[in-house]
XYZ file of C-alpha atoms in Angstrom:
364
model
C 71.123 113.968 100.701
C 68.469 114.569 103.381
C 70.941 116.565 105.457
C 71.900 118.665 102.431
C 68.242 119.342 101.634
C 67.512 120.280 105.226
C 70.482 122.654 105.257
C 69.411 124.176 101.940
C 65.844 124.696 103.185
C 67.119 126.282 106.387
C 69.312 128.714 104.436
C 66.409 129.491 102.133
C 64.193 130.292 105.113
C 66.916 132.414 106.724
C 67.546 134.314 103.481
C 63.851 135.134 103.228
C 63.720 136.407 106.806
C 67.161 138.057 106.707
C 68.427 139.094 103.279
C 71.936 139.607 104.720
C 72.671 135.837 104.624
C 73.903 133.847 101.630
C 74.517 130.150 101.175
C 78.252 130.867 101.571
C 77.625 132.591 104.881
C 78.797 135.957 103.494
C 76.739 139.023 104.338
C 74.977 140.797 101.508
C 71.865 142.810 100.830
C 69.618 141.856 97.961
C 68.555 144.933 96.004
C 65.061 143.514 95.850
C 64.937 143.603 99.666
C 65.900 147.240 100.073
C 62.944 149.315 101.338
C 61.660 151.767 98.733
C 62.536 154.849 100.812
C 66.195 155.817 101.236
C 65.537 156.942 104.808
C 64.984 153.291 105.795
C 68.347 152.074 104.486
C 70.816 153.150 107.213
C 69.357 150.779 109.798
C 69.712 147.834 107.399
C 73.154 148.678 106.029
C 74.922 149.767 109.209
C 76.901 146.526 109.363
C 79.512 147.663 106.834
C 81.355 150.931 106.079
C 80.478 150.692 102.377
C 78.566 148.420 100.026
C 79.636 147.273 96.577
C 77.317 146.439 93.683
C 77.460 142.858 92.479
C 74.689 141.748 90.105
C 71.429 141.986 92.065
C 72.954 142.534 95.499
C 75.123 144.799 97.621
C 78.199 143.230 99.210
C 80.032 144.710 102.207
C 83.400 146.341 101.567
C 85.944 148.269 103.583
C 87.340 150.158 100.594
C 85.168 152.683 98.725
C 85.832 153.524 95.082
C 86.640 157.107 94.063
C 87.964 157.043 90.474
C 84.659 158.260 88.973
C 81.172 159.049 90.218
C 77.488 158.358 89.739
C 75.027 160.832 91.225
C 71.298 160.061 91.447
C 68.822 162.635 92.762
C 65.114 163.281 92.657
C 62.061 163.439 94.895
C 60.979 160.113 93.420
C 64.328 158.393 94.058
C 63.665 154.847 95.274
C 65.389 151.484 95.628
C 63.918 150.525 92.242
C 66.319 152.964 90.599
C 69.291 151.046 92.026
C 67.756 147.796 90.800
C 67.438 149.329 87.325
C 70.987 150.688 87.443
C 72.768 147.553 88.646
C 72.558 145.482 85.416
C 73.633 148.541 83.397
C 76.780 148.803 85.504
C 77.450 145.098 85.075
C 76.952 145.263 81.316
C 79.574 148.025 81.027
C 81.980 146.338 83.447
C 81.798 149.184 85.982
C 82.182 148.373 89.672
C 80.589 150.802 92.111
C 80.267 151.378 95.845
C 77.233 152.941 97.499
C 77.594 155.772 99.996
C 74.940 156.706 102.580
C 72.118 158.872 101.176
C 71.664 162.575 101.775
C 68.983 165.177 101.233
C 70.101 168.354 99.473
C 67.801 171.315 98.860
C 64.911 169.046 99.837
C 65.897 166.444 97.234
C 66.964 162.846 98.093
C 70.438 162.094 96.725
C 72.680 159.065 96.290
C 76.376 159.014 95.447
C 78.132 155.989 93.995
C 81.901 155.777 93.633
C 83.132 153.895 90.547
C 86.332 152.070 89.666
C 86.505 153.830 86.288
C 84.740 156.335 84.076
C 82.773 154.779 81.205
C 81.645 156.952 78.248
C 79.561 153.956 77.141
C 77.677 154.020 80.446
C 77.038 157.749 80.003
C 75.407 157.064 76.630
C 73.271 154.260 78.065
C 72.064 156.421 80.947
C 71.250 159.376 78.690
C 69.224 157.156 76.381
C 67.269 155.601 79.246
C 63.926 156.626 80.704
C 64.347 157.901 84.260
C 62.037 159.894 86.507
C 65.072 161.309 88.277
C 68.290 162.994 87.208
C 71.439 160.903 87.218
C 74.934 161.680 85.995
C 78.063 159.577 85.504
C 81.117 161.811 85.787
C 84.898 161.432 85.798
C 85.204 164.174 88.447
C 83.011 166.201 90.792
C 83.718 169.692 92.115
C 83.170 170.159 95.823
C 81.610 172.871 97.954
C 84.315 172.338 100.579
C 86.741 174.371 98.440
C 86.363 177.714 96.632
C 85.049 177.478 93.096
C 83.610 179.377 90.146
C 80.220 178.969 88.507
C 79.463 180.736 85.217
C 75.936 180.463 83.875
C 74.065 181.461 80.778
C 71.140 183.783 81.452
C 68.217 183.225 79.041
C 66.447 179.889 79.689
C 69.064 179.131 82.358
C 69.127 181.795 85.078
C 65.736 183.013 83.870
C 62.908 181.136 82.195
C 62.567 183.285 79.076
C 64.586 184.366 76.054
C 64.657 188.137 76.556
C 65.084 188.934 72.877
C 61.934 186.973 72.087
C 59.998 188.956 74.702
C 61.337 192.264 73.388
C 60.393 191.219 69.851
C 56.904 190.210 70.934
C 56.279 193.663 72.396
C 57.779 195.238 69.272
C 55.407 193.256 67.018
C 58.031 190.985 65.424
C 57.794 188.100 67.870
C 57.284 185.206 65.466
C 60.140 186.151 63.162
C 62.634 186.552 66.010
C 61.522 183.477 67.983
C 62.047 181.219 64.979
C 65.632 182.439 64.555
C 66.300 182.140 68.306
C 65.162 178.507 68.319
C 67.375 177.626 65.348
C 70.394 179.359 66.909
C 69.977 177.579 70.260
C 69.831 174.236 68.450
C 73.120 174.991 66.725
C 71.566 175.357 63.266
C 72.719 178.974 62.841
C 75.949 180.826 63.658
C 75.158 182.741 66.838
C 76.692 186.163 66.154
C 75.059 186.519 62.744
C 71.721 185.297 64.053
C 71.868 187.808 66.916
C 72.607 190.705 64.565
C 69.724 189.640 62.323
C 67.318 189.420 65.229
C 68.376 192.718 66.772
C 67.998 194.415 63.371
C 64.292 193.569 63.483
C 64.004 195.635 66.667
C 65.070 198.883 65.019
C 62.802 201.778 66.029
C 61.254 199.997 69.022
C 60.850 202.211 72.133
C 63.452 201.636 74.831
C 60.637 201.354 77.411
C 60.094 197.814 76.107
C 63.255 196.797 77.948
C 61.792 198.041 81.214
C 58.605 196.042 80.612
C 60.566 192.825 80.056
C 62.817 193.444 83.059
C 59.850 194.086 85.347
C 58.313 190.673 84.651
C 61.469 188.622 84.109
C 60.790 185.181 85.672
C 63.761 183.649 87.472
C 64.531 179.981 87.055
C 63.322 178.140 90.187
C 66.161 177.551 92.604
C 68.238 180.519 91.381
C 68.449 182.458 94.679
C 69.028 179.250 96.658
C 71.805 178.178 94.324
C 73.555 181.543 94.393
C 73.248 181.886 98.183
C 74.543 178.339 98.734
C 77.550 178.898 96.503
C 78.389 182.281 98.003
C 78.229 180.824 101.518
C 80.689 178.147 100.362
C 83.121 180.788 99.114
C 82.348 180.387 95.418
C 82.276 183.098 92.762
C 79.142 183.303 90.577
C 78.932 185.062 87.199
C 76.791 185.328 84.080
C 78.126 184.970 80.535
C 75.191 185.536 78.225
C 74.360 186.049 74.588
C 71.496 188.130 75.970
C 71.675 191.730 77.094
C 73.298 193.729 79.882
C 69.998 195.418 80.759
C 68.696 192.142 82.167
C 71.943 190.615 83.412
C 72.475 193.817 85.396
C 69.135 193.308 87.142
C 70.247 189.849 88.257
C 73.653 191.079 89.391
C 72.096 193.729 91.595
C 69.400 191.442 93.016
C 71.640 188.442 93.687
C 75.049 189.978 94.352
C 76.717 188.257 91.397
C 80.456 188.731 91.034
C 80.483 189.539 87.310
C 78.288 189.742 84.221
C 79.198 189.552 80.539
C 76.441 190.190 78.002
C 75.608 192.199 74.880
C 74.781 195.900 74.799
C 71.821 197.078 72.751
C 72.564 200.341 70.962
C 70.120 203.157 71.774
C 69.591 206.548 70.181
C 67.243 208.904 71.926
C 64.461 206.742 73.285
C 64.575 204.015 70.630
C 66.596 200.918 69.745
C 68.775 201.314 66.668
C 68.666 197.636 65.710
C 72.409 197.209 66.413
C 74.605 195.688 69.104
C 77.448 197.768 70.555
C 80.895 196.230 70.964
C 82.018 192.631 70.806
C 79.257 190.035 70.746
C 79.282 187.511 73.577
C 79.174 184.298 71.560
C 80.295 180.740 72.349
C 84.015 181.545 72.146
C 83.687 184.614 74.345
C 81.765 182.633 76.967
C 84.603 180.100 77.142
C 87.132 182.937 77.426
C 85.105 184.512 80.226
C 85.180 181.337 82.296
C 88.928 180.932 81.891
C 89.552 184.633 82.521
C 87.536 184.623 85.750
C 89.137 181.399 86.949
C 92.572 182.977 86.516
C 91.463 186.218 88.162
C 90.063 184.413 91.202
C 92.892 181.808 91.310
C 90.478 178.885 90.958
C 91.744 175.627 89.462
C 89.981 174.088 86.439
C 88.544 171.191 88.480
C 86.556 173.673 90.603
C 84.911 175.479 87.678
C 81.314 174.876 86.570
C 79.425 176.115 83.497
C 75.641 175.924 83.086
C 73.608 176.508 79.943
C 70.891 175.252 77.646
C 71.916 176.190 74.107
C 74.526 175.274 71.527
C 76.407 178.514 72.197
C 77.085 177.262 75.757
C 78.946 174.120 74.688
C 82.404 175.691 74.414
C 82.039 177.175 77.887
C 80.957 173.792 79.219
C 83.885 172.163 77.455
C 86.540 174.233 79.257
C 84.850 173.960 82.671
C 85.633 171.246 85.154
C 81.935 170.361 85.013
C 79.484 171.367 82.299
C 75.793 171.167 83.206
C 72.948 171.322 80.687
C 69.609 172.458 82.099
C 66.364 171.774 80.222
C 68.593 171.812 77.181
C 68.255 171.267 73.469
C 68.978 167.679 72.273
C 72.425 168.574 70.929
C 73.419 170.075 74.263
C 72.025 167.198 76.332
C 74.030 164.788 74.208
C 77.333 166.614 74.629
C 77.140 168.005 78.171
C 78.845 166.092 80.968
C 75.814 166.450 83.255
C 72.172 167.046 82.389
C 69.272 168.374 84.452
C 66.097 167.124 82.830
C 63.835 166.886 85.894
C 65.241 169.621 88.133
C 65.771 173.338 87.981
C 68.776 175.071 89.560
C 68.363 173.202 92.835
C 69.778 170.297 90.845
C 73.085 172.151 90.554
C 73.307 172.228 94.355
C 72.681 168.474 94.422
C 75.570 167.831 92.037
C 77.991 170.104 93.873
C 77.026 168.803 97.319
C 77.288 165.151 96.284
C 81.036 164.824 96.916
C 80.439 165.356 100.633
C 78.664 161.971 100.714
C 81.984 160.259 99.950
C 83.142 161.163 103.467
C 80.240 159.292 105.052
C 80.114 155.630 106.085
C 77.138 153.371 106.754
C 78.494 152.115 110.101
C 78.990 155.650 111.493
C 75.721 157.509 111.928
């Protein structure tokens, strides 16, 4: 009895000093003992190629998991987020391995490989309160191969809804903005709502378009995202329910590969209140993504769609990865990945995450 107590006390003391010791003599790392900052982890976890979640600890493993993925990223990413995540994984019966951290676009990032994809875990994570962005995904595109990214324009590539700004200058801002909000939430059919909104612009001077274009605010991270993708051999395009006047500005400034948007009809120096040609609605956006993927010979797994409104959901649905950015509740619920705390630099984090799966803790 005395010997057993002495041995137990010794192990207790050792486990306090060195959290890599258990009573069974097996190495592990208690999540509660991980330093808050990710940059301090490599020195502590260099004793194993990978680490597997098990309750409140990480256990060493030689074999990483790659069936599905968890990506966590944010400037406030800390060890406490892993401690919060661990019981959620256990409750859904998901086993995960932890890869070494990275910093992408100035943002700390963690990749976890999972033994399976769990829609139930997705729902739990989306309903939780997090100060970072995190996504559980069945697959992740990679920047190591060519790919295609198609993005919405209004409130995605830029921070405004152009039609609302045009309407404001034309003196019908409140009427148009109310319809825009309802359409983006999926409460109205997009094509009809666009025609109704554009009709309110009839007689407005065409110079209004120049005013909006001159002060069009880009979404933070847009140039960085486009440059990063182009350097990786990706194609980047816009498919927008907005207008070619503004999408054309972005194409010229950023070197985009293609744009698809609506054309405002003009007579003389005034808007007629009509849209020329086929309206770029949800179905057309999905067709655009598939058309471009075929044209550029890019497989479905390497296609990405980004948007914020209900009319982006079909495009997201046919993409290998659909990303909602600062989106309406309906879109956040249905999108595979959501950016709630990041702008377009968050897209780079998601697409760069797969590279972490090639890294090992014991090889620095």
